[in-house]
PDB file of C-alpha atoms in Angstrom:
ATOM      1  CA  MET A   1     137.781 114.751  87.141  1.00  0.00           C
ATOM      2  CA  THR A   2     134.368 116.282  86.392  1.00  0.00           C
ATOM      3  CA  PRO A   3     131.359 116.841  89.748  1.00  0.00           C
ATOM      4  CA  GLN A   4     128.158 116.082  89.874  1.00  0.00           C
ATOM      5  CA  ILE A   5     125.789 116.954  92.360  1.00  0.00           C
ATOM      6  CA  GLY A   6     123.032 114.464  93.767  1.00  0.00           C
ATOM      7  CA  ALA A   7     120.367 115.758  92.411  1.00  0.00           C
ATOM      8  CA  VAL A   8     121.915 113.235  88.870  1.00  0.00           C
ATOM      9  CA  ARG A   9     121.462 110.892  90.320  1.00  0.00           C
ATOM     10  CA  ASN A  10     117.955 107.657  88.940  1.00  0.00           C
ATOM     11  CA  LEU A  11     117.112 105.114  91.345  1.00  0.00           C
ATOM     12  CA  GLY A  12     114.971 102.777  88.769  1.00  0.00           C
ATOM     13  CA  VAL A  13     113.382  99.662  89.920  1.00  0.00           C
ATOM     14  CA  GLY A  14     111.777  95.887  88.176  1.00  0.00           C
ATOM     15  CA  LEU A  15     110.353  93.205  89.888  1.00  0.00           C
ATOM     16  CA  GLU A  16     112.317  90.223  88.326  1.00  0.00           C
ATOM     17  CA  SER A  17     110.395  86.817  87.169  1.00  0.00           C
ATOM     18  CA  THR A  18     113.919  84.914  88.461  1.00  0.00           C
ATOM     19  CA  ALA A  19     115.363  85.793  91.985  1.00  0.00           C
ATOM     20  CA  GLY A  20     118.709  87.344  91.223  1.00  0.00           C
ATOM     21  CA  THR A  21     118.276  87.552  87.549  1.00  0.00           C
ATOM     22  CA  ALA A  22     118.408  91.546  86.652  1.00  0.00           C
ATOM     23  CA  VAL A  23     115.408  93.027  84.785  1.00  0.00           C
ATOM     24  CA  THR A  24     115.220  97.136  82.739  1.00  0.00           C
ATOM     25  CA  PRO A  25     113.475  98.772  85.744  1.00  0.00           C
ATOM     26  CA  THR A  26     109.832  98.818  84.757  1.00  0.00           C
ATOM     27  CA  TYR A  27     110.390 102.843  86.720  1.00  0.00           C
ATOM     28  CA  TRP A  28     112.001 105.182  87.517  1.00  0.00           C
ATOM     29  CA  ILE A  29     111.636 106.646  91.154  1.00  0.00           C
ATOM     30  CA  PRO A  30     111.514 110.606  91.057  1.00  0.00           C
ATOM     31  CA  ILE A  31     113.575 110.650  94.875  1.00  0.00           C
ATOM     32  CA  THR A  32     114.036 113.177  97.097  1.00  0.00           C
ATOM     33  CA  GLY A  33     116.983 111.806  98.434  1.00  0.00           C
ATOM     34  CA  GLY A  34     119.614 108.651  98.483  1.00  0.00           C
ATOM     35  CA  VAL A  35     121.816 106.269  96.889  1.00  0.00           C
ATOM     36  CA  VAL A  36     122.411 103.214  96.333  1.00  0.00           C
ATOM     37  CA  ALA A  37     125.631 102.311  98.159  1.00  0.00           C
ATOM     38  CA  PRO A  38     128.034  99.229  98.665  1.00  0.00           C
ATOM     39  CA  VAL A  39     127.301  97.316 101.896  1.00  0.00           C
ATOM     40  CA  THR A  40     131.110  96.031 102.552  1.00  0.00           C
ATOM     41  CA  GLU A  41     131.807  93.855 106.017  1.00  0.00           C
ATOM     42  CA  TYR A  42     135.722  93.360 106.663  1.00  0.00           C
ATOM     43  CA  ALA A  43     136.899  90.156 109.370  1.00  0.00           C
ATOM     44  CA  GLU A  44     138.981  91.658 111.463  1.00  0.00           C
ATOM     45  CA  ASP A  45     142.569  89.316 112.824  1.00  0.00           C
ATOM     46  CA  GLU A  46     143.127  89.875 116.486  1.00  0.00           C
ATOM     47  CA  SER A  47     146.199  88.141 116.787  1.00  0.00           C
ATOM     48  CA  ASN A  48     148.686  89.310 119.445  1.00  0.00           C
ATOM     49  CA  PHE A  49     151.783  89.085 117.844  1.00  0.00           C
ATOM     50  CA  GLY A  50     153.642  89.544 121.053  1.00  0.00           C
ATOM     51  CA  ARG A  51     152.018  93.456 120.882  1.00  0.00           C
ATOM     52  CA  TYR A  52     149.391  96.332 122.296  1.00  0.00           C
ATOM     53  CA  GLU A  53     149.049  96.994 118.499  1.00  0.00           C
ATOM     54  CA  ALA A  54     145.522  95.462 116.451  1.00  0.00           C
ATOM     55  CA  PRO A  55     143.835  94.140 114.883  1.00  0.00           C
ATOM     56  CA  VAL A  56     147.005  93.106 112.140  1.00  0.00           C
ATOM     57  CA  GLY A  57     145.127  92.744 109.043  1.00  0.00           C
ATOM     58  CA  SER A  58     141.951  92.921 107.300  1.00  0.00           C
ATOM     59  CA  GLU A  59     140.063  89.926 104.972  1.00  0.00           C
ATOM     60  CA  ARG A  60     136.811  90.986 102.757  1.00  0.00           C
ATOM     61  CA  VAL A  61     134.399  88.630 104.090  1.00  0.00           C
ATOM     62  CA  SER A  62     131.061  90.055 101.711  1.00  0.00           C
ATOM     63  CA  GLU A  63     129.810  92.931  99.701  1.00  0.00           C
ATOM     64  CA  ASP A  64     126.241  93.739  98.969  1.00  0.00           C
ATOM     65  CA  ALA A  65     123.736  96.718  98.376  1.00  0.00           C
ATOM     66  CA  SER A  66     121.286  98.743  99.747  1.00  0.00           C
ATOM     67  CA  PHE A  67     119.389 101.632  99.088  1.00  0.00           C
ATOM     68  CA  LYS A  68     118.626 104.209 102.159  1.00  0.00           C
ATOM     69  CA  GLY A  69     116.600 106.960 100.252  1.00  0.00           C
ATOM     70  CA  GLU A  70     113.604 109.267 100.805  1.00  0.00           C
ATOM     71  CA  ALA A  71     110.539 109.665  97.372  1.00  0.00           C
ATOM     72  CA  VAL A  72     107.769 111.505  97.005  1.00  0.00           C
ATOM     73  CA  VAL A  73     105.200 108.684  96.379  1.00  0.00           C
ATOM     74  CA  ARG A  74     103.315 108.472  93.308  1.00  0.00           C
ATOM     75  CA  ASP A  75     100.539 105.790  91.593  1.00  0.00           C
ATOM     76  CA  ASP A  76     103.485 104.342  88.982  1.00  0.00           C
ATOM     77  CA  TRP A  77     106.313 102.958  91.246  1.00  0.00           C
ATOM     78  CA  ILE A  78     104.703 102.694  94.712  1.00  0.00           C
ATOM     79  CA  GLY A  79     102.879  99.156  93.745  1.00  0.00           C
ATOM     80  CA  VAL A  80     106.195  97.815  93.195  1.00  0.00           C
ATOM     81  CA  ILE A  81     107.639  98.264  96.436  1.00  0.00           C
ATOM     82  CA  LEU A  82     104.155  97.611  97.988  1.00  0.00           C
ATOM     83  CA  ALA A  83     104.370  93.972  95.594  1.00  0.00           C
ATOM     84  CA  ASN A  84     107.920  93.490  97.300  1.00  0.00           C
ATOM     85  CA  ILE A  85     106.717  93.891 100.831  1.00  0.00           C
ATOM     86  CA  ILE A  86     102.972  92.179 101.004  1.00  0.00           C
ATOM     87  CA  GLY A  87     103.065  90.915  97.491  1.00  0.00           C
ATOM     88  CA  GLU A  88     101.540  90.398  93.580  1.00  0.00           C
ATOM     89  CA  PRO A  89      98.008  92.176  93.321  1.00  0.00           C
ATOM     90  CA  SER A  90      94.999  90.907  91.941  1.00  0.00           C
ATOM     91  CA  SER A  91      93.939  93.337  89.595  1.00  0.00           C
ATOM     92  CA  SER A  92      90.564  93.579  88.245  1.00  0.00           C
ATOM     93  CA  GLU A  93      89.190  96.706  85.154  1.00  0.00           C
ATOM     94  CA  ALA A  94      87.263  99.099  87.530  1.00  0.00           C
ATOM     95  CA  GLU A  95      85.900 100.878  84.408  1.00  0.00           C
ATOM     96  CA  THR A  96      87.786 101.049  80.710  1.00  0.00           C
ATOM     97  CA  GLY A  97      91.380 101.573  82.205  1.00  0.00           C
ATOM     98  CA  VAL A  98      91.252 102.652  84.633  1.00  0.00           C
ATOM     99  CA  TYR A  99      92.439  99.130  87.394  1.00  0.00           C
ATOM    100  CA  GLU A 100      92.156  98.262  90.452  1.00  0.00           C
ATOM    101  CA  HIS A 101      95.092  96.774  92.080  1.00  0.00           C
ATOM    102  CA  THR A 102      93.944  94.319  95.530  1.00  0.00           C
ATOM    103  CA  TYR A 103      97.832  93.969  98.135  1.00  0.00           C
ATOM    104  CA  THR A 104      96.567  90.692 100.034  1.00  0.00           C
ATOM    105  CA  TYR A 105     100.155  89.548 102.201  1.00  0.00           C
ATOM    106  CA  THR A 106     101.927  86.716 100.852  1.00  0.00           C
ATOM    107  CA  ASN A 107     102.230  84.470 104.040  1.00  0.00           C
ATOM    108  CA  GLY A 108     105.787  82.853 102.150  1.00  0.00           C
ATOM    109  CA  GLN A 109     108.909  84.389 100.209  1.00  0.00           C
ATOM    110  CA  HIS A 110     108.128  87.672  97.613  1.00  0.00           C
ATOM    111  CA  THR A 111     108.765  89.130  93.999  1.00  0.00           C
ATOM    112  CA  THR A 112     112.627  90.084  94.287  1.00  0.00           C
ATOM    113  CA  LEU A 113     114.232  93.337  93.211  1.00  0.00           C
ATOM    114  CA  SER A 114     116.241  94.545  90.800  1.00  0.00           C
ATOM    115  CA  MET A 115     117.022  98.499  91.077  1.00  0.00           C
ATOM    116  CA  ALA A 116     119.498 100.748  89.943  1.00  0.00           C
ATOM    117  CA  MET A 117     121.853 103.662  89.481  1.00  0.00           C
ATOM    118  CA  LYS A 118     122.661 105.333  86.872  1.00  0.00           C
ATOM    119  CA  ASP A 119     124.840 108.762  87.246  1.00  0.00           C
ATOM    120  CA  THR A 120     126.853 111.155  85.440  1.00  0.00           C
ATOM    121  CA  ILE A 121     129.862 108.184  87.566  1.00  0.00           C
ATOM    122  CA  ALA A 122     128.260 105.093  87.751  1.00  0.00           C
ATOM    123  CA  ASP A 123     125.886 102.639  85.973  1.00  0.00           C
ATOM    124  CA  GLU A 124     125.051 100.255  87.874  1.00  0.00           C
ATOM    125  CA  VAL A 125     122.265  97.230  89.139  1.00  0.00           C
ATOM    126  CA  SER A 126     122.247  94.858  92.289  1.00  0.00           C
ATOM    127  CA  THR A 127     119.547  92.372  91.593  1.00  0.00           C
ATOM    128  CA  TYR A 128     117.142  89.898  94.627  1.00  0.00           C
ATOM    129  CA  GLY A 129     116.744  93.508  96.387  1.00  0.00           C
ATOM    130  CA  MET A 130     114.035  92.988  98.909  1.00  0.00           C
ATOM    131  CA  ILE A 131     112.265  96.103 101.001  1.00  0.00           C
ATOM    132  CA  ASN A 132     113.867  96.039 104.693  1.00  0.00           C
ATOM    133  CA  SER A 133     112.066  99.372 105.964  1.00  0.00           C
ATOM    134  CA  LEU A 134     109.367 100.981 104.151  1.00  0.00           C
ATOM    135  CA  GLU A 135     108.131 104.253 106.506  1.00  0.00           C
ATOM    136  CA  LEU A 136     105.189 106.359 104.825  1.00  0.00           C
ATOM    137  CA  SER A 137     104.757 109.501 105.869  1.00  0.00           C
ATOM    138  CA  VAL A 138     102.077 112.726 105.907  1.00  0.00           C
ATOM    139  CA  GLY A 139     100.744 115.437 107.238  1.00  0.00           C
ATOM    140  CA  ALA A 140      97.921 117.709 107.056  1.00  0.00           C
ATOM    141  CA  LYS A 141      99.801 120.083 104.392  1.00  0.00           C
ATOM    142  CA  GLU A 142     102.294 117.302 103.186  1.00  0.00           C
ATOM    143  CA  ILE A 143     102.902 115.574 100.088  1.00  0.00           C
ATOM    144  CA  LEU A 144     102.783 111.800 101.065  1.00  0.00           C
ATOM    145  CA  LYS A 145     106.787 110.355 101.318  1.00  0.00           C
ATOM    146  CA  ALA A 146     108.066 107.246 101.306  1.00  0.00           C
ATOM    147  CA  ASN A 147     111.287 106.854 103.290  1.00  0.00           C
ATOM    148  CA  MET A 148     113.067 103.349 102.344  1.00  0.00           C
ATOM    149  CA  GLU A 149     115.625 100.965 102.785  1.00  0.00           C
ATOM    150  CA  ILE A 150     115.945  97.549  99.458  1.00  0.00           C
ATOM    151  CA  MET A 151     118.986  95.863 100.706  1.00  0.00           C
ATOM    152  CA  GLY A 152     120.361  93.542  97.197  1.00  0.00           C
ATOM    153  CA  ARG A 153     123.424  91.849  95.883  1.00  0.00           C
ATOM    154  CA  GLN A 154     126.225  93.316  94.823  1.00  0.00           C
ATOM    155  CA  LEU A 155     125.984  96.695  93.023  1.00  0.00           C
ATOM    156  CA  GLY A 156     127.459  95.555  88.702  1.00  0.00           C
ATOM    157  CA  SER A 157     128.099  97.046  85.538  1.00  0.00           C
ATOM    158  CA  ASP A 158     124.695  97.686  83.647  1.00  0.00           C
ATOM    159  CA  SER A 159     123.881 100.191  80.675  1.00  0.00           C
ATOM    160  CA  ASN A 160     120.564 101.870  81.371  1.00  0.00           C
ATOM    161  CA  SER A 161     117.691 104.153  79.337  1.00  0.00           C
ATOM    162  CA  VAL A 162     116.619 106.685  82.062  1.00  0.00           C
ATOM    163  CA  SER A 163     113.289 108.013  81.378  1.00  0.00           C
ATOM    164  CA  TYR A 164     110.677 109.076  83.827  1.00  0.00           C
ATOM    165  CA  GLY A 165     107.104 108.619  83.837  1.00  0.00           C
ATOM    166  CA  THR A 166     105.041 112.851  83.577  1.00  0.00           C
ATOM    167  CA  THR A 167     101.287 111.106  84.215  1.00  0.00           C
ATOM    168  CA  ALA A 168     101.599 110.204  88.134  1.00  0.00           C
ATOM    169  CA  LYS A 169      99.775 111.178  90.235  1.00  0.00           C
ATOM    170  CA  ARG A 170     101.046 112.510  93.799  1.00  0.00           C
ATOM    171  CA  TYR A 171      98.467 112.647  96.670  1.00  0.00           C
ATOM    172  CA  THR A 172      98.597 115.279  99.946  1.00  0.00           C
ATOM    173  CA  GLY A 173      96.945 115.164 103.414  1.00  0.00           C
ATOM    174  CA  VAL A 174      94.166 117.512 101.978  1.00  0.00           C
ATOM    175  CA  ASN A 175      92.301 114.359 100.551  1.00  0.00           C
ATOM    176  CA  ALA A 176      93.395 111.867 103.053  1.00  0.00           C
ATOM    177  CA  THR A 177      91.522 109.793 105.710  1.00  0.00           C
ATOM    178  CA  PHE A 178      92.063 107.681 109.201  1.00  0.00           C
ATOM    179  CA  GLY A 179      89.326 105.636 110.515  1.00  0.00           C
ATOM    180  CA  VAL A 180      89.166 103.115 112.889  1.00  0.00           C
ATOM    181  CA  ALA A 181      85.928 100.604 113.941  1.00  0.00           C
ATOM    182  CA  ALA A 182      85.451  97.547 116.070  1.00  0.00           C
ATOM    183  CA  ASP A 183      85.731  94.707 113.118  1.00  0.00           C
ATOM    184  CA  ILE A 184      86.964  95.360 109.741  1.00  0.00           C
ATOM    185  CA  SER A 185      83.111  94.905 108.705  1.00  0.00           C
ATOM    186  CA  GLY A 186      82.588  98.194 110.202  1.00  0.00           C
ATOM    187  CA  LEU A 187      84.936 100.288 108.024  1.00  0.00           C
ATOM    188  CA  SER A 188      82.675 100.568 105.122  1.00  0.00           C
ATOM    189  CA  SER A 189      81.486 102.996 107.988  1.00  0.00           C
ATOM    190  CA  PRO A 190      84.438 104.406 110.111  1.00  0.00           C
ATOM    191  CA  THR A 191      85.179 106.530 113.209  1.00  0.00           C
ATOM    192  CA  SER A 192      87.192 109.068 111.174  1.00  0.00           C
ATOM    193  CA  LEU A 193      90.374 110.634 113.637  1.00  0.00           C
ATOM    194  CA  ASP A 194      90.939 113.981 112.483  1.00  0.00           C
ATOM    195  CA  LEU A 195      94.293 114.018 112.283  1.00  0.00           C
ATOM    196  CA  VAL A 196      97.747 116.431 111.418  1.00  0.00           C
ATOM    197  CA  SER A 197      99.634 114.206 110.548  1.00  0.00           C
ATOM    198  CA  LEU A 198     100.327 110.302 110.225  1.00  0.00           C
ATOM    199  CA  SER A 199     103.645 107.111 109.299  1.00  0.00           C
ATOM    200  CA  LEU A 200     102.730 104.105 109.023  1.00  0.00           C
ATOM    201  CA  LYS A 201     105.619 101.604 108.526  1.00  0.00           C
ATOM    202  CA  PHE A 202     106.187  98.112 108.352  1.00  0.00           C
ATOM    203  CA  ASP A 203     109.485  96.402 108.487  1.00  0.00           C
ATOM    204  CA  GLN A 204     110.645  93.023 107.261  1.00  0.00           C
ATOM    205  CA  GLY A 205     113.470  92.168 108.417  1.00  0.00           C
ATOM    206  CA  VAL A 206     115.235  90.661 105.495  1.00  0.00           C
ATOM    207  CA  LEU A 207     118.139  88.315 106.064  1.00  0.00           C
ATOM    208  CA  PRO A 208     120.703  88.896 103.139  1.00  0.00           C
ATOM    209  CA  LEU A 209     122.040  84.816 103.127  1.00  0.00           C
ATOM    210  CA  HIS A 210     125.990  84.455 102.797  1.00  0.00           C
ATOM    211  CA  ALA A 211     127.243  81.269 102.220  1.00  0.00           C
ATOM    212  CA  PHE A 212     130.886  79.320 101.721  1.00  0.00           C
ATOM    213  CA  ASN A 213     132.641  81.019  97.419  1.00  0.00           C
ATOM    214  CA  SER A 214     131.056  84.182  98.041  1.00  0.00           C
ATOM    215  CA  VAL A 215     131.603  87.262  98.349  1.00  0.00           C
ATOM    216  CA  THR A 216     128.352  88.127  98.124  1.00  0.00           C
ATOM    217  CA  ALA A 217     124.735  87.239  99.307  1.00  0.00           C
ATOM    218  CA  ASN A 218     123.673  83.986  98.189  1.00  0.00           C
ATOM    219  CA  ALA A 219     119.867  85.194  98.508  1.00  0.00           C
ATOM    220  CA  ILE A 220     117.394  87.991 100.155  1.00  0.00           C
ATOM    221  CA  TYR A 221     114.792  87.438 102.338  1.00  0.00           C
ATOM    222  CA  ASN A 222     111.684  88.252 103.405  1.00  0.00           C
ATOM    223  CA  GLN A 223     111.403  87.128 107.459  1.00  0.00           C
ATOM    224  CA  THR A 224     108.706  88.424 109.640  1.00  0.00           C
ATOM    225  CA  LEU A 225     106.570  90.899 108.670  1.00  0.00           C
ATOM    226  CA  ARG A 226     105.425  93.751 111.290  1.00  0.00           C
ATOM    227  CA  VAL A 227     103.436  96.507 110.734  1.00  0.00           C
ATOM    228  CA  GLU A 228     103.245 100.321 113.042  1.00  0.00           C
ATOM    229  CA  GLY A 229     102.314 103.205 112.968  1.00  0.00           C
ATOM    230  CA  GLU A 230     101.952 106.768 114.328  1.00  0.00           C
ATOM    231  CA  LEU A 231      98.935 109.365 114.825  1.00  0.00           C
ATOM    232  CA  GLU A 232      99.178 112.718 115.903  1.00  0.00           C
ATOM    233  CA  MET A 233      96.293 115.295 116.196  1.00  0.00           C
ATOM    234  CA  VAL A 234      95.153 117.438 118.606  1.00  0.00           C
ATOM    235  CA  GLN A 235      93.684 117.075 122.273  1.00  0.00           C
ATOM    236  CA  ALA A 236      90.008 117.495 122.669  1.00  0.00           C
ATOM    237  CA  ASN A 237      89.246 115.073 125.099  1.00  0.00           C
ATOM    238  CA  ASN A 238      90.741 111.183 126.551  1.00  0.00           C
ATOM    239  CA  THR A 239      89.039 109.757 124.048  1.00  0.00           C
ATOM    240  CA  TYR A 240      92.308 108.628 122.299  1.00  0.00           C
ATOM    241  CA  ARG A 241      93.964 108.128 125.208  1.00  0.00           C
ATOM    242  CA  ASP A 242      91.491 105.750 125.837  1.00  0.00           C
ATOM    243  CA  TYR A 243      91.933 103.691 122.636  1.00  0.00           C
ATOM    244  CA  VAL A 244      95.437 102.986 125.104  1.00  0.00           C
ATOM    245  CA  THR A 245      94.470 102.435 128.118  1.00  0.00           C
ATOM    246  CA  ASP A 246      91.050 100.114 127.266  1.00  0.00           C
ATOM    247  CA  GLY A 247      92.966  98.137 125.563  1.00  0.00           C
ATOM    248  CA  THR A 248      90.973  97.014 123.076  1.00  0.00           C
ATOM    249  CA  PRO A 249      91.643  95.738 119.293  1.00  0.00           C
ATOM    250  CA  LYS A 250      90.180  97.477 116.881  1.00  0.00           C
ATOM    251  CA  ALA A 251      90.632  97.200 112.812  1.00  0.00           C
ATOM    252  CA  ALA A 252      91.487 100.986 110.911  1.00  0.00           C
ATOM    253  CA  GLN A 253      91.965 102.211 107.099  1.00  0.00           C
ATOM    254  CA  PHE A 254      93.968 105.076 105.809  1.00  0.00           C
ATOM    255  CA  PHE A 255      92.427 106.802 102.487  1.00  0.00           C
ATOM    256  CA  ILE A 256      94.716 108.480 100.415  1.00  0.00           C
ATOM    257  CA  GLN A 257      94.161 110.172  96.972  1.00  0.00           C
ATOM    258  CA  HIS A 258      93.885 112.428  94.096  1.00  0.00           C
ATOM    259  CA  PRO A 259      91.729 115.187  93.634  1.00  0.00           C
ATOM    260  CA  THR A 260      91.490 114.469  89.141  1.00  0.00           C
ATOM    261  CA  LEU A 261      89.615 111.756  87.807  1.00  0.00           C
ATOM    262  CA  ILE A 262      91.916 109.867  86.055  1.00  0.00           C
ATOM    263  CA  GLY A 263      88.963 108.035  83.456  1.00  0.00           C
ATOM    264  CA  ALA A 264      84.955 109.274  83.699  1.00  0.00           C
ATOM    265  CA  THR A 265      84.452 108.852  87.790  1.00  0.00           C
ATOM    266  CA  GLU A 266      87.275 107.091  88.624  1.00  0.00           C
ATOM    267  CA  TYR A 267      90.469 107.705  90.775  1.00  0.00           C
ATOM    268  CA  SER A 268      93.533 107.603  91.680  1.00  0.00           C
ATOM    269  CA  SER A 269      93.620 106.013  95.551  1.00  0.00           C
ATOM    270  CA  LEU A 270      95.287 104.683  98.275  1.00  0.00           C
ATOM    271  CA  GLN A 271      94.110 102.475 100.655  1.00  0.00           C
ATOM    272  CA  PHE A 272      95.127  99.988 103.936  1.00  0.00           C
ATOM    273  CA  GLN A 273      93.452  97.925 105.961  1.00  0.00           C
ATOM    274  CA  PHE A 274      94.040  96.488 109.225  1.00  0.00           C
ATOM    275  CA  ALA A 275      91.405  93.857 110.492  1.00  0.00           C
ATOM    276  CA  GLU A 276      93.283  94.045 114.231  1.00  0.00           C
ATOM    277  CA  LEU A 277      95.340  96.220 115.573  1.00  0.00           C
ATOM    278  CA  SER A 278      96.332  97.682 119.375  1.00  0.00           C
ATOM    279  CA  PHE A 279      97.307 101.008 119.998  1.00  0.00           C
ATOM    280  CA  GLU A 280      99.849 100.697 122.457  1.00  0.00           C
ATOM    281  CA  GLU A 281     101.103 103.748 123.237  1.00  0.00           C
ATOM    282  CA  TRP A 282     100.241 107.980 123.806  1.00  0.00           C
ATOM    283  CA  GLU A 283     101.726 110.651 123.770  1.00  0.00           C
ATOM    284  CA  PRO A 284     100.228 114.198 125.157  1.00  0.00           C
ATOM    285  CA  GLY A 285     102.350 116.786 124.176  1.00  0.00           C
ATOM    286  CA  ASP A 286     103.589 119.494 126.860  1.00  0.00           C
ATOM    287  CA  SER A 287     104.437 123.407 125.413  1.00  0.00           C
ATOM    288  CA  LEU A 288     102.603 126.099 127.894  1.00  0.00           C
ATOM    289  CA  ARG A 289     102.268 127.947 125.001  1.00  0.00           C
ATOM    290  CA  ASP A 290     100.442 126.230 121.718  1.00  0.00           C
ATOM    291  CA  ILE A 291      97.839 124.269 121.778  1.00  0.00           C
ATOM    292  CA  VAL A 292      98.019 120.490 123.074  1.00  0.00           C
ATOM    293  CA  THR A 293      98.344 117.967 120.328  1.00  0.00           C
ATOM    294  CA  GLU A 294      98.815 114.419 121.608  1.00  0.00           C
ATOM    295  CA  LYS A 295     100.139 111.182 119.561  1.00  0.00           C
ATOM    296  CA  ILE A 296      99.200 107.796 119.368  1.00  0.00           C
ATOM    297  CA  SER A 297     101.196 104.932 118.451  1.00  0.00           C
ATOM    298  CA  PHE A 298      99.788 101.023 117.059  1.00  0.00           C
ATOM    299  CA  VAL A 299     101.260  97.514 116.497  1.00  0.00           C
ATOM    300  CA  ALA A 300      99.013  96.043 114.173  1.00  0.00           C
ATOM    301  CA  HIS A 301      98.232  91.394 114.260  1.00  0.00           C
ATOM    302  CA  TYR A 302      97.349  89.685 112.169  1.00  0.00           C
ATOM    303  CA  ASP A 303      93.899  88.486 113.267  1.00  0.00           C
ATOM    304  CA  PRO A 304      93.651  84.771 112.335  1.00  0.00           C
ATOM    305  CA  THR A 305      89.360  85.424 111.751  1.00  0.00           C
ATOM    306  CA  GLU A 306      89.971  86.894 108.448  1.00  0.00           C
ATOM    307  CA  GLY A 307      93.606  85.387 107.389  1.00  0.00           C
ATOM    308  CA  ALA A 308      94.963  89.333 107.041  1.00  0.00           C
ATOM    309  CA  PRO A 309      96.461  91.675 108.819  1.00  0.00           C
TER     310      PRO A 309
END
């Protein structure tokens, strides 16, 4: 037996043309931690047989798979993840060879993923994958990272050739902004918040649907999408505390870009816009010896007037 270190694990993802039918990974994601692993469930027999001991046996009743881990966000693979959570984008050419992809939430079932895991021990794939949760986080002096949970069907053998992109761009807090406005029309010139850190979480409440005559899920469905986040900043006044206490919803925008041109005038960037959200919790720092910071948490709403979160 030849042991391995976790760094030789390779995670690949691709959008499936037909839900549940494996595809070759479109992108291999350089992860900072995590593994695709079986998720197995047993039903226990609690019959007594006149004894104190229990149970008297177990039967395997389901076997699916999941990936739980983290990766530095890059501008190639993150589009596949967003397509699974939000819906596939519309694309337009911003300039020759440079494209803008606009994701608008699809109110229904989203395109599924194949997720592959290859290392020196195994080469396997799980189909019908759905992102259960995605958390993006970045600090003022940090690289944007993604913490993900992907759920899929039972692992099967595969044969993959791993190939990582070498030109994908990363993002840092140095080139990030977060702004708020009274409504979405005001996001063209929002009030910027001087943040120390930000986290943004998408949760789809994924359901692996199990039915008779199969140990693995018949299908894996996205359900209610919930988007929430947390902002941290130095407290200089009560402005942001008042965001929580006055109960007035706001529109908001998170923007982050790489500083190097990818065309004549265009940069690689990510932008998230929320037509309405509520700031629902304020947490002041309580250290006696440090500059006082504050955290405010928000929940994004569906806005019927805009037809989008």
